[in-house]
Short mmCIF file of N, CA and C in Angstrom, two decimals:
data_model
loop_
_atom_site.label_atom_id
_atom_site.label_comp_id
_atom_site.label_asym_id
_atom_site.label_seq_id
_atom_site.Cartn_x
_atom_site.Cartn_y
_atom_site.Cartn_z
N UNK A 1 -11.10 21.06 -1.46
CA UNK A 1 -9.82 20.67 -0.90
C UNK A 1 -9.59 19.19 -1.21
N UNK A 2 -8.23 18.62 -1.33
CA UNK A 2 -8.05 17.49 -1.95
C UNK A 2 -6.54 17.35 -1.10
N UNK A 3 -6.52 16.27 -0.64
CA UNK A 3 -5.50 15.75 -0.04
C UNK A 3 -5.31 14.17 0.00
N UNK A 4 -4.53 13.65 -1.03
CA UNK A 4 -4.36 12.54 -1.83
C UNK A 4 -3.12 12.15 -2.17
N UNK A 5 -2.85 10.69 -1.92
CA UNK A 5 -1.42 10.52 -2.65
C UNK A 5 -1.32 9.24 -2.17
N UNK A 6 -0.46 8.81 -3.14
CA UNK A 6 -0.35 7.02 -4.01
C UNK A 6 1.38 7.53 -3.76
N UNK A 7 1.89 6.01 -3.14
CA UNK A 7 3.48 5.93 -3.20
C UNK A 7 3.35 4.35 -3.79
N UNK A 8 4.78 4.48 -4.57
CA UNK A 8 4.87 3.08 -4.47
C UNK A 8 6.59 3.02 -4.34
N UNK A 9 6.98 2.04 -3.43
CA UNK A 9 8.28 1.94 -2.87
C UNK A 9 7.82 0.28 -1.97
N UNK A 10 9.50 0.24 -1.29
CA UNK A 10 9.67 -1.13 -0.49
C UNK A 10 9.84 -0.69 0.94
N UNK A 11 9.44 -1.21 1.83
CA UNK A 11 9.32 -1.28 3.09
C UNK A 11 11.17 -1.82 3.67
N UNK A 12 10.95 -0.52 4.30
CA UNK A 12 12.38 -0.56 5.43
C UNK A 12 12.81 -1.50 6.22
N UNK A 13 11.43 -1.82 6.77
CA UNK A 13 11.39 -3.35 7.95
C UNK A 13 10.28 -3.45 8.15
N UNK A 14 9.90 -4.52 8.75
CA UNK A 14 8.68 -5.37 9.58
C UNK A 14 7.75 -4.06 9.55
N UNK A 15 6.46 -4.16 9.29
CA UNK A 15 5.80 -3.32 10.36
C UNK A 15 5.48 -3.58 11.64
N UNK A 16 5.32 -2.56 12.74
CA UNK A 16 4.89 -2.70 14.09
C UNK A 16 3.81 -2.48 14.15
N UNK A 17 2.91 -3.40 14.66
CA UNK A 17 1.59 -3.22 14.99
C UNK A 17 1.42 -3.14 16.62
N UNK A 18 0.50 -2.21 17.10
CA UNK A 18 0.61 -1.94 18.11
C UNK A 18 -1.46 -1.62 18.44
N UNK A 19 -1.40 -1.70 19.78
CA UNK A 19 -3.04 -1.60 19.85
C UNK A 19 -3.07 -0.18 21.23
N UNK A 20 -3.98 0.70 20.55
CA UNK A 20 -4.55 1.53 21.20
C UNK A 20 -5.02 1.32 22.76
N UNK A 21 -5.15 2.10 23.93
CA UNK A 21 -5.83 1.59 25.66
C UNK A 21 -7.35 1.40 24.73
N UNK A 22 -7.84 1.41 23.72
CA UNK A 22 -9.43 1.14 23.32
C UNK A 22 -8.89 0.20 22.51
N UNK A 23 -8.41 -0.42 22.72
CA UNK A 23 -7.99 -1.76 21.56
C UNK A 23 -7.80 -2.42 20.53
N UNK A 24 -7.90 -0.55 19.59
CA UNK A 24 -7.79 -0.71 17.84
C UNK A 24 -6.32 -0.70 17.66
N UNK A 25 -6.20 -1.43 16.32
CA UNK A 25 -5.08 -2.36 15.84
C UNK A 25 -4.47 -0.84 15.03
N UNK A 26 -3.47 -0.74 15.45
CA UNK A 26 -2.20 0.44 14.18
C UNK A 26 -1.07 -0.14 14.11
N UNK A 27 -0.55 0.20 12.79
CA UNK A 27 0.15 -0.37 12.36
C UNK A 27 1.41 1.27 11.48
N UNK A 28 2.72 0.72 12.13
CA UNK A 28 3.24 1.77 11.27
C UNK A 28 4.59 0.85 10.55
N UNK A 29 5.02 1.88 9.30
CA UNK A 29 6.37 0.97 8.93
C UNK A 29 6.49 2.50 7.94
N UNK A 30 7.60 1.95 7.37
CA UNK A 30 8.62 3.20 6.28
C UNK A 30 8.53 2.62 5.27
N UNK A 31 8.08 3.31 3.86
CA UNK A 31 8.54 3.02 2.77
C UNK A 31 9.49 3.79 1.75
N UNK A 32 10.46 3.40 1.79
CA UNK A 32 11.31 3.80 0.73
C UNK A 32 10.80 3.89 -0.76
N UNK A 33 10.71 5.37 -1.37
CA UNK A 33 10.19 5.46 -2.62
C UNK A 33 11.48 6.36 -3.53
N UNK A 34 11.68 5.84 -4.73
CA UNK A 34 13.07 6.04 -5.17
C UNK A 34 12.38 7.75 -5.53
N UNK A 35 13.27 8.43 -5.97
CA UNK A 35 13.45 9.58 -6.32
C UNK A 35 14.06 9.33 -7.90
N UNK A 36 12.96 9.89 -8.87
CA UNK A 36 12.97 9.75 -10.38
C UNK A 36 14.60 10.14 -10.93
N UNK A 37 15.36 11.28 -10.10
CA UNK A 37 16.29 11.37 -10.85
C UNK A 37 17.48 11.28 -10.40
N UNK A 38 18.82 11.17 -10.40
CA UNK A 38 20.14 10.25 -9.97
C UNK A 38 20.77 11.59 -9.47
N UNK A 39 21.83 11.55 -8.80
CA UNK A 39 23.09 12.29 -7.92
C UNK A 39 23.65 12.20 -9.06
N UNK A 40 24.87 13.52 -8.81
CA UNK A 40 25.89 13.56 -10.07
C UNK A 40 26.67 12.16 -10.39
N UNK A 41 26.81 11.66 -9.04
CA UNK A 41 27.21 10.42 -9.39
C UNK A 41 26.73 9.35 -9.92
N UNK A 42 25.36 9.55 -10.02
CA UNK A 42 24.87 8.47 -10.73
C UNK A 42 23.95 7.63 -9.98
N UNK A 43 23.73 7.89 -8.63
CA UNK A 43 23.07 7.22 -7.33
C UNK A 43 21.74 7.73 -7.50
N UNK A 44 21.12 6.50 -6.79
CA UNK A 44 19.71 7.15 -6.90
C UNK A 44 19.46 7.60 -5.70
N UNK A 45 18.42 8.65 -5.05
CA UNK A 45 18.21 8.55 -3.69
C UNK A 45 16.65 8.25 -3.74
N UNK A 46 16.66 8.05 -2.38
CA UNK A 46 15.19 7.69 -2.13
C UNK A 46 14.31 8.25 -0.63
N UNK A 47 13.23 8.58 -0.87
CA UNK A 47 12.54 9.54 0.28
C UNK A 47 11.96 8.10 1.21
N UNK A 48 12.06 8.40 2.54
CA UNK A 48 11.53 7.54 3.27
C UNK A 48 10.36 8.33 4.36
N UNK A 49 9.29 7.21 3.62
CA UNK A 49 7.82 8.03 4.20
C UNK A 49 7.63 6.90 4.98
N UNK A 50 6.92 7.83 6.41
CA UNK A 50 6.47 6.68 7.30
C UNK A 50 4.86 7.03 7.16
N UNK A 51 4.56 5.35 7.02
CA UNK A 51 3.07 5.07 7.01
C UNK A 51 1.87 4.45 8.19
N UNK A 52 1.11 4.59 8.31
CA UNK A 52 0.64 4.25 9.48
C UNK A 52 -1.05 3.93 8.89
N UNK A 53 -1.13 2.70 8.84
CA UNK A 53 -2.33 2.07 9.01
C UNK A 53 -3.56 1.55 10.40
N UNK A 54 -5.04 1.70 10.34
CA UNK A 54 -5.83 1.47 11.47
C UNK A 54 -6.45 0.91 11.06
N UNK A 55 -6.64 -0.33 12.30
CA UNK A 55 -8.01 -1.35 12.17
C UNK A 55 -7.70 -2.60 11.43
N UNK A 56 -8.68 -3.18 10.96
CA UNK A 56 -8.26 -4.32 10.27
C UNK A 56 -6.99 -4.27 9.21
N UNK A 57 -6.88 -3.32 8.45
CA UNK A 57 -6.06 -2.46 7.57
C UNK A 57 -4.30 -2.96 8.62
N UNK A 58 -4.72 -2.31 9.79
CA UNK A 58 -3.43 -2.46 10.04
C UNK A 58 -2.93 -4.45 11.07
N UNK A 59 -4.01 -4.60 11.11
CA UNK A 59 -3.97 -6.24 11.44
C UNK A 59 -3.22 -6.89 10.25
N UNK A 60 -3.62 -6.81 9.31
CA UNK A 60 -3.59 -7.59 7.82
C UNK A 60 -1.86 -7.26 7.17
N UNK A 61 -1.71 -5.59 7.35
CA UNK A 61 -0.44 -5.50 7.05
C UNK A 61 0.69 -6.07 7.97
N UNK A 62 -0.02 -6.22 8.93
CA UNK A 62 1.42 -6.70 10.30
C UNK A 62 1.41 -8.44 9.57
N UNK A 63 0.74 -8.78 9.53
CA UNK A 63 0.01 -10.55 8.88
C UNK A 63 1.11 -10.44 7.84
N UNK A 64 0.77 -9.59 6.77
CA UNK A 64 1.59 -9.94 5.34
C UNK A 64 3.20 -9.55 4.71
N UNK A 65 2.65 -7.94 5.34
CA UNK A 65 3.92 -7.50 4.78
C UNK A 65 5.22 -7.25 5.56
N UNK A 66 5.84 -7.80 5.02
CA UNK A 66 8.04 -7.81 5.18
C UNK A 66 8.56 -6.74 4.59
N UNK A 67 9.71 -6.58 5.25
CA UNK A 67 11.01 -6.03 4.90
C UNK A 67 11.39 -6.21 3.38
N UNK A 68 11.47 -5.35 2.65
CA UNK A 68 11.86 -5.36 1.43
C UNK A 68 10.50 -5.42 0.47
N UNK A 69 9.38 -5.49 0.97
CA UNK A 69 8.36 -5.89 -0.13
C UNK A 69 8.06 -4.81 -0.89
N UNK A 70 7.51 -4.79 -2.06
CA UNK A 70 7.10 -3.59 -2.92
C UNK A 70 5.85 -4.06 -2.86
N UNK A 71 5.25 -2.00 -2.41
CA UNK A 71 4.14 -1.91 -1.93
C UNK A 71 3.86 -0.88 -2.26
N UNK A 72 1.97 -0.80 -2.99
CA UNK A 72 1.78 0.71 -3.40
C UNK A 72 0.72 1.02 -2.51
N UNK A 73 0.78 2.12 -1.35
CA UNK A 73 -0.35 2.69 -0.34
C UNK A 73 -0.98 3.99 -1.07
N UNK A 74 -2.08 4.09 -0.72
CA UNK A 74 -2.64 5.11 -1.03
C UNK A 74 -3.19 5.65 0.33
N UNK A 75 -3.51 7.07 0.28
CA UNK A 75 -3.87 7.89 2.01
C UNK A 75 -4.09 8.90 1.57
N UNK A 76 -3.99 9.65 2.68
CA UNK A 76 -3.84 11.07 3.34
C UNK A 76 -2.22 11.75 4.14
N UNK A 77 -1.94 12.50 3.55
CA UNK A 77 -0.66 13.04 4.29
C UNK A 77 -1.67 13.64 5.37
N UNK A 78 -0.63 13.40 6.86
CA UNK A 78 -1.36 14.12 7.92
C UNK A 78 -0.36 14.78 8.76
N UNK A 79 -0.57 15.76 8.91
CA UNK A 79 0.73 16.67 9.90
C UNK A 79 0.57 16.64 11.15
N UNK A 80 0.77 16.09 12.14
CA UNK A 80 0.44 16.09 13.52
C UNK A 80 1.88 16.60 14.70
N UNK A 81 1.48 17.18 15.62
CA UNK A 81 3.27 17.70 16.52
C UNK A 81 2.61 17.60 18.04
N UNK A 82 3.33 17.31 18.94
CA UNK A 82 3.55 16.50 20.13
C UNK A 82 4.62 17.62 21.05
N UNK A 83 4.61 17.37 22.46
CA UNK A 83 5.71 18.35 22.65
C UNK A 83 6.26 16.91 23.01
N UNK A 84 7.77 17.35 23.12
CA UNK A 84 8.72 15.70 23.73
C UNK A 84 8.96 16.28 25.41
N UNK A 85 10.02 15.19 25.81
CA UNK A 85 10.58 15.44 27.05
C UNK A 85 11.29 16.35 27.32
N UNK A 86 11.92 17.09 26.77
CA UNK A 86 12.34 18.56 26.55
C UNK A 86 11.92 19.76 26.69
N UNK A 87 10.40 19.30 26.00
CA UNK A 87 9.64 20.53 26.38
C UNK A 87 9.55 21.03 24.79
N UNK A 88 10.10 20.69 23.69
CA UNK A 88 10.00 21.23 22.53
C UNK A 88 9.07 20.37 21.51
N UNK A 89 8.29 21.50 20.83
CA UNK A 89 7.36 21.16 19.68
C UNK A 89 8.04 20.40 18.59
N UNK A 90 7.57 18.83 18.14
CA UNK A 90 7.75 17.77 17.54
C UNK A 90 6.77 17.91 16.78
N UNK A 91 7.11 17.68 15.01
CA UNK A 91 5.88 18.10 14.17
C UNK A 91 6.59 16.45 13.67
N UNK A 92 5.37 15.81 13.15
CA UNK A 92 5.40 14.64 11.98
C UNK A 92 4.87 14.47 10.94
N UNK A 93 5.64 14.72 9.97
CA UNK A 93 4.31 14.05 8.91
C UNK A 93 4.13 12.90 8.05
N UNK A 94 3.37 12.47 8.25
CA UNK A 94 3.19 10.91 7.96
C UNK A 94 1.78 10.53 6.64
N UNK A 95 1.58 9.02 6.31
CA UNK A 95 1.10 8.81 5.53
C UNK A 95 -0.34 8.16 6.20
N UNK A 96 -1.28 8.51 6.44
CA UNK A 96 -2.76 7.69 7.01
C UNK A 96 -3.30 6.71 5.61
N UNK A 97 -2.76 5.54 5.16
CA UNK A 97 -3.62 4.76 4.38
C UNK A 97 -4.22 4.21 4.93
N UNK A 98 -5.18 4.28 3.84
CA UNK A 98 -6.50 3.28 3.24
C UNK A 98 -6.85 2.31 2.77
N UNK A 99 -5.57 1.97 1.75
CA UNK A 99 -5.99 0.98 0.95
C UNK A 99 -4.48 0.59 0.82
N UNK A 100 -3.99 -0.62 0.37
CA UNK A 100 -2.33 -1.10 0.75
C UNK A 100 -2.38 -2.29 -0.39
N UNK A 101 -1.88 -1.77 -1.26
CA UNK A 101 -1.57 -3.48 -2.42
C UNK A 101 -0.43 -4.15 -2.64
N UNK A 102 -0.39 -5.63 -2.05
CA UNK A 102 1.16 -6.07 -3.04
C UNK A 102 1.13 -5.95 -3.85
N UNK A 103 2.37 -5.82 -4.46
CA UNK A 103 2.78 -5.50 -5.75
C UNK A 103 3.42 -6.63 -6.88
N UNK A 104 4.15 -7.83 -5.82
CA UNK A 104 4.70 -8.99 -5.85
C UNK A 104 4.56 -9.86 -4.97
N UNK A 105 4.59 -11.27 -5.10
CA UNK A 105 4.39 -12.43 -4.88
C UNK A 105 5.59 -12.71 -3.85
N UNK A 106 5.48 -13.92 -3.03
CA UNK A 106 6.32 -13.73 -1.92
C UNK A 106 7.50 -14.82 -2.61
N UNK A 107 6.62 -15.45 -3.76
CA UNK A 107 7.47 -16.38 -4.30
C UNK A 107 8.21 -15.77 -5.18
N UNK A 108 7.53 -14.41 -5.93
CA UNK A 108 9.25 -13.95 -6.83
C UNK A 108 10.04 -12.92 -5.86
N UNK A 109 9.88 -13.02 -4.06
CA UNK A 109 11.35 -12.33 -3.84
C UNK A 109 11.79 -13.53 -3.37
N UNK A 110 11.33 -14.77 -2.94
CA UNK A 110 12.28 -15.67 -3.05
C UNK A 110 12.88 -16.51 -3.88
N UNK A 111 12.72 -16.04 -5.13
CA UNK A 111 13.47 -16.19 -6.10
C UNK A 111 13.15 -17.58 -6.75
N UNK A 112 11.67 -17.64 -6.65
CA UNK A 112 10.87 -18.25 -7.38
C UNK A 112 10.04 -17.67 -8.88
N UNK A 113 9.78 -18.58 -9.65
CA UNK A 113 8.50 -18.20 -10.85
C UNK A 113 7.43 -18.01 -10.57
N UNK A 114 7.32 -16.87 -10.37
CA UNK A 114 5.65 -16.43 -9.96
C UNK A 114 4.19 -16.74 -10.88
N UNK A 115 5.01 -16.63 -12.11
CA UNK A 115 4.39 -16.54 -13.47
C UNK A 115 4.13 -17.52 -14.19
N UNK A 116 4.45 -19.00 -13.74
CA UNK A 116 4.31 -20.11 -14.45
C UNK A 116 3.09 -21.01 -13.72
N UNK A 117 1.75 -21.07 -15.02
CA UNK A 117 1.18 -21.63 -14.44
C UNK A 117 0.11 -21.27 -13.29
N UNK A 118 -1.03 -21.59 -13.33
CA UNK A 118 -2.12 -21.07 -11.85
C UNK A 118 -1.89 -21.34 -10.79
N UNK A 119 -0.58 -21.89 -10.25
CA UNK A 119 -0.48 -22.48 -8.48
C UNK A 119 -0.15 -21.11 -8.00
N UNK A 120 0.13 -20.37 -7.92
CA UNK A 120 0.71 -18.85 -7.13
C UNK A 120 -0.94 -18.21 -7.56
N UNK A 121 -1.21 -17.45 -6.50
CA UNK A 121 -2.45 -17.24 -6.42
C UNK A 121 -2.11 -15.38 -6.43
N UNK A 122 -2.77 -14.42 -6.79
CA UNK A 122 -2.78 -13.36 -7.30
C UNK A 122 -2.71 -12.77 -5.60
N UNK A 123 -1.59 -11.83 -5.64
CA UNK A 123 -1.67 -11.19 -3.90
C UNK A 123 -2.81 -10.52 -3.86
N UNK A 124 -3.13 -10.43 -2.55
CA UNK A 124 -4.10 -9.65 -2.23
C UNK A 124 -3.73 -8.23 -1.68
N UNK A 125 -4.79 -7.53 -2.28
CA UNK A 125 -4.94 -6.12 -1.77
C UNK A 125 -6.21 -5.56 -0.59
N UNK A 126 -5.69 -4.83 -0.16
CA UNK A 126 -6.52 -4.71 1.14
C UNK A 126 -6.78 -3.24 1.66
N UNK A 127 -7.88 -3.02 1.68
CA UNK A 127 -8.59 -1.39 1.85
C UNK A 127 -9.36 -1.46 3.08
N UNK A 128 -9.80 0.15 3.33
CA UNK A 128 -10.34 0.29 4.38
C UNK A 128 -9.58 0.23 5.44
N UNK A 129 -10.55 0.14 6.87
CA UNK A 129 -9.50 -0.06 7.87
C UNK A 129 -9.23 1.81 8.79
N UNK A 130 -9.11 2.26 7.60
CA UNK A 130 -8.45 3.83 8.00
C UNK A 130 -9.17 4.96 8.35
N UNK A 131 -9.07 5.60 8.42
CA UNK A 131 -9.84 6.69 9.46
C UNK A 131 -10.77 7.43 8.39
N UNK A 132 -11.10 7.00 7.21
CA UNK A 132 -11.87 7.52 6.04
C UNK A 132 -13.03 7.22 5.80
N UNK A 133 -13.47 7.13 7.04
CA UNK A 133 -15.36 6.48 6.75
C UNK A 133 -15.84 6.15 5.95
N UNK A 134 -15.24 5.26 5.05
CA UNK A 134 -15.79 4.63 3.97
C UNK A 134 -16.76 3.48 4.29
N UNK A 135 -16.17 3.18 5.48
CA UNK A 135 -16.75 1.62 5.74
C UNK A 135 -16.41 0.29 5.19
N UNK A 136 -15.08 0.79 4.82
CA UNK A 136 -14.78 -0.72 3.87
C UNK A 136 -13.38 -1.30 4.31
N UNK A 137 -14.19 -2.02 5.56
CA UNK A 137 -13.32 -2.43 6.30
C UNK A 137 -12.42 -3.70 5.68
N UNK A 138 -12.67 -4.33 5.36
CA UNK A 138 -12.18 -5.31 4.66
C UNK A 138 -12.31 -6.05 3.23
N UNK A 139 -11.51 -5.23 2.29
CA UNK A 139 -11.54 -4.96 0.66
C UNK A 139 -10.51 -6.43 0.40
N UNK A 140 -10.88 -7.82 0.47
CA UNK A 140 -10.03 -8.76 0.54
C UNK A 140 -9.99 -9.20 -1.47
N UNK A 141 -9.64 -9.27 -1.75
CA UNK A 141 -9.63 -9.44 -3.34
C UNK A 141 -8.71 -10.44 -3.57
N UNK A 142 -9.23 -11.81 -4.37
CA UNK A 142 -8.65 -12.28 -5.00
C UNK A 142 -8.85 -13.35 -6.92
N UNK A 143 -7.68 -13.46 -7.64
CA UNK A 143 -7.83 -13.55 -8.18
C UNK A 143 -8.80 -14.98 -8.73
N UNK A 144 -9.84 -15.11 -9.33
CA UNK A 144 -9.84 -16.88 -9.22
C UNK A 144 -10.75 -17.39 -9.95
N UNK A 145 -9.79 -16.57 -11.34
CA UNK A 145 -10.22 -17.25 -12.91
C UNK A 145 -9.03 -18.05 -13.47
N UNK A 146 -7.91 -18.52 -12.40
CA UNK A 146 -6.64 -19.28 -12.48
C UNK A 146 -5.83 -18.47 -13.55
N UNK A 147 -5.81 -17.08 -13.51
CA UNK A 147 -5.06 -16.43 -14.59
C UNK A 147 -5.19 -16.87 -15.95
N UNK A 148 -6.18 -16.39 -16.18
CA UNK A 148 -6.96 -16.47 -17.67
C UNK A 148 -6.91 -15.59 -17.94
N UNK A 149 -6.36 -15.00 -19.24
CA UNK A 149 -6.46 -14.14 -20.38
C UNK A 149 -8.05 -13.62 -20.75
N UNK A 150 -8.40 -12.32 -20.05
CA UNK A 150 -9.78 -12.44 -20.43
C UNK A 150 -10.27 -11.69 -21.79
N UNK A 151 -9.14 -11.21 -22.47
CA UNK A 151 -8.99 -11.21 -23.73
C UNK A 151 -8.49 -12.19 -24.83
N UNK A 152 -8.45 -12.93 -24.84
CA UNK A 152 -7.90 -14.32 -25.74
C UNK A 152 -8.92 -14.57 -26.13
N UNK A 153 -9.18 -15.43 -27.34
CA UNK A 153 -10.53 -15.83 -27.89
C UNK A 153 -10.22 -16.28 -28.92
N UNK A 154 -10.64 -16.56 -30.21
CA UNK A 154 -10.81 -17.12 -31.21
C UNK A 154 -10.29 -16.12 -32.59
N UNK A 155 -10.07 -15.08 -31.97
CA UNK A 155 -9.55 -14.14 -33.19
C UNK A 155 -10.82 -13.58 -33.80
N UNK A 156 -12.28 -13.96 -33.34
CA UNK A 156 -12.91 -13.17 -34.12
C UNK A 156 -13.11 -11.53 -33.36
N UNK A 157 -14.03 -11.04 -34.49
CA UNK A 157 -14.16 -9.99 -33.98
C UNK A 157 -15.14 -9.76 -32.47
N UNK A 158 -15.25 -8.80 -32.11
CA UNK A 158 -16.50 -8.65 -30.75
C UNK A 158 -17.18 -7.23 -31.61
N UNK A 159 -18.50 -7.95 -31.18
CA UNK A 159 -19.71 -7.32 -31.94
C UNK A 159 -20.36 -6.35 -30.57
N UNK A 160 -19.73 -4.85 -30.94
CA UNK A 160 -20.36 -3.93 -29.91
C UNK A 160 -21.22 -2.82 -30.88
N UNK A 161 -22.60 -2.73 -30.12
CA UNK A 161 -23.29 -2.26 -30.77
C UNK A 161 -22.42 0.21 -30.66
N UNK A 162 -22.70 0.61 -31.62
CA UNK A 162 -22.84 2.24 -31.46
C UNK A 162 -23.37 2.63 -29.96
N UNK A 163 -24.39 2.46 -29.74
CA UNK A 163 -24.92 2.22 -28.17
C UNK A 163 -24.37 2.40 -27.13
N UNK A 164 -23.82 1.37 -26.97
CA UNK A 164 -22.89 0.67 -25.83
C UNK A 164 -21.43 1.51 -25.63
N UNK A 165 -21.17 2.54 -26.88
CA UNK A 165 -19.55 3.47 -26.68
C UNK A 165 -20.65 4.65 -26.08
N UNK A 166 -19.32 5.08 -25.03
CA UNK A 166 -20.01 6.03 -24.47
C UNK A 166 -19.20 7.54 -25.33
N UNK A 167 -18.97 7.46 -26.16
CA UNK A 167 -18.75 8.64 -27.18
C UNK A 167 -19.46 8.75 -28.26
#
């Protein structure tokens, strides 16, 4: 069984972080993910998935991410239903990530050069956190070879032995 899936879209609004009566950190928000193909008119539409992060995972996203940011989550779809005040069965289905990456710099949605130069520092991506017993609570990554080309060189060749290909 396999239950997996990667969105990448922009966030509706703020996320809300909120803490459990046991005092773990969740975090939910919506991401808008476009839909590949257009209305007769020419419009695009777009599916809005709500996501819900735990634990440090969801500390870090309340910390970073805004309204409008492009963001790729990866999770678990999870189906869960509730009865309401009515008395009627409420089904949801939502996104449980794991792992949450910017996608962009806070300086190119404010309409800055992200790209000029090593002062803008590579966003961070952030895993764990989620109900996936991985244990990897805090996947903090950053870049800090000042955006170096780690292919650039001298034009010569690179000497790899037969060996070393794994074909």
């Amino acid at each position: 069984m396999l239950n997996r899936i990667i969105l990448i879209g922009r966030l509706t609004r703020d996320p809300e972080l909120r803490y459990t009566p046991q005092g773990v950190a969740v975090t939910q928000f919506t991401l808008a993910v476009d839909r590949q193909f257009t209305t007769q008119g020419g419009e695009r539409e777009a599916d809005f998935i709500p996501v819900v992060t735990w634990r440090q995972l969801a500390e870090t996203c309340a910390n970073y991410l805004r309204k409008g940011r492009l963001t790729a989550v990866e999770g678990r779809i999870q189906v869960r239903n509730y009865e309401n005040n009515e008395g009627k069965r409420v089904y949801v289905t939502e996104v449980i990530a794991d792992n949450v990456r910017f996608l962009e710099s806070t300086q190119t949605r404010e309409g800055g050069n992200a790209t000029s130069g090593g002062s803008v520092p590579e966003e961070p991506s952030f895993g764990g956190g989620g109900n996936s017993g991985r244990g990897n609570n805090n996947n903090f990554s950053r870049n800090t070879n000042n955006n170096q080309d780690p292919f650039s060189g001298d034009g010569k060749p690179i000497d790899i032995s037969d060996d070393d290909l794994p074909f």
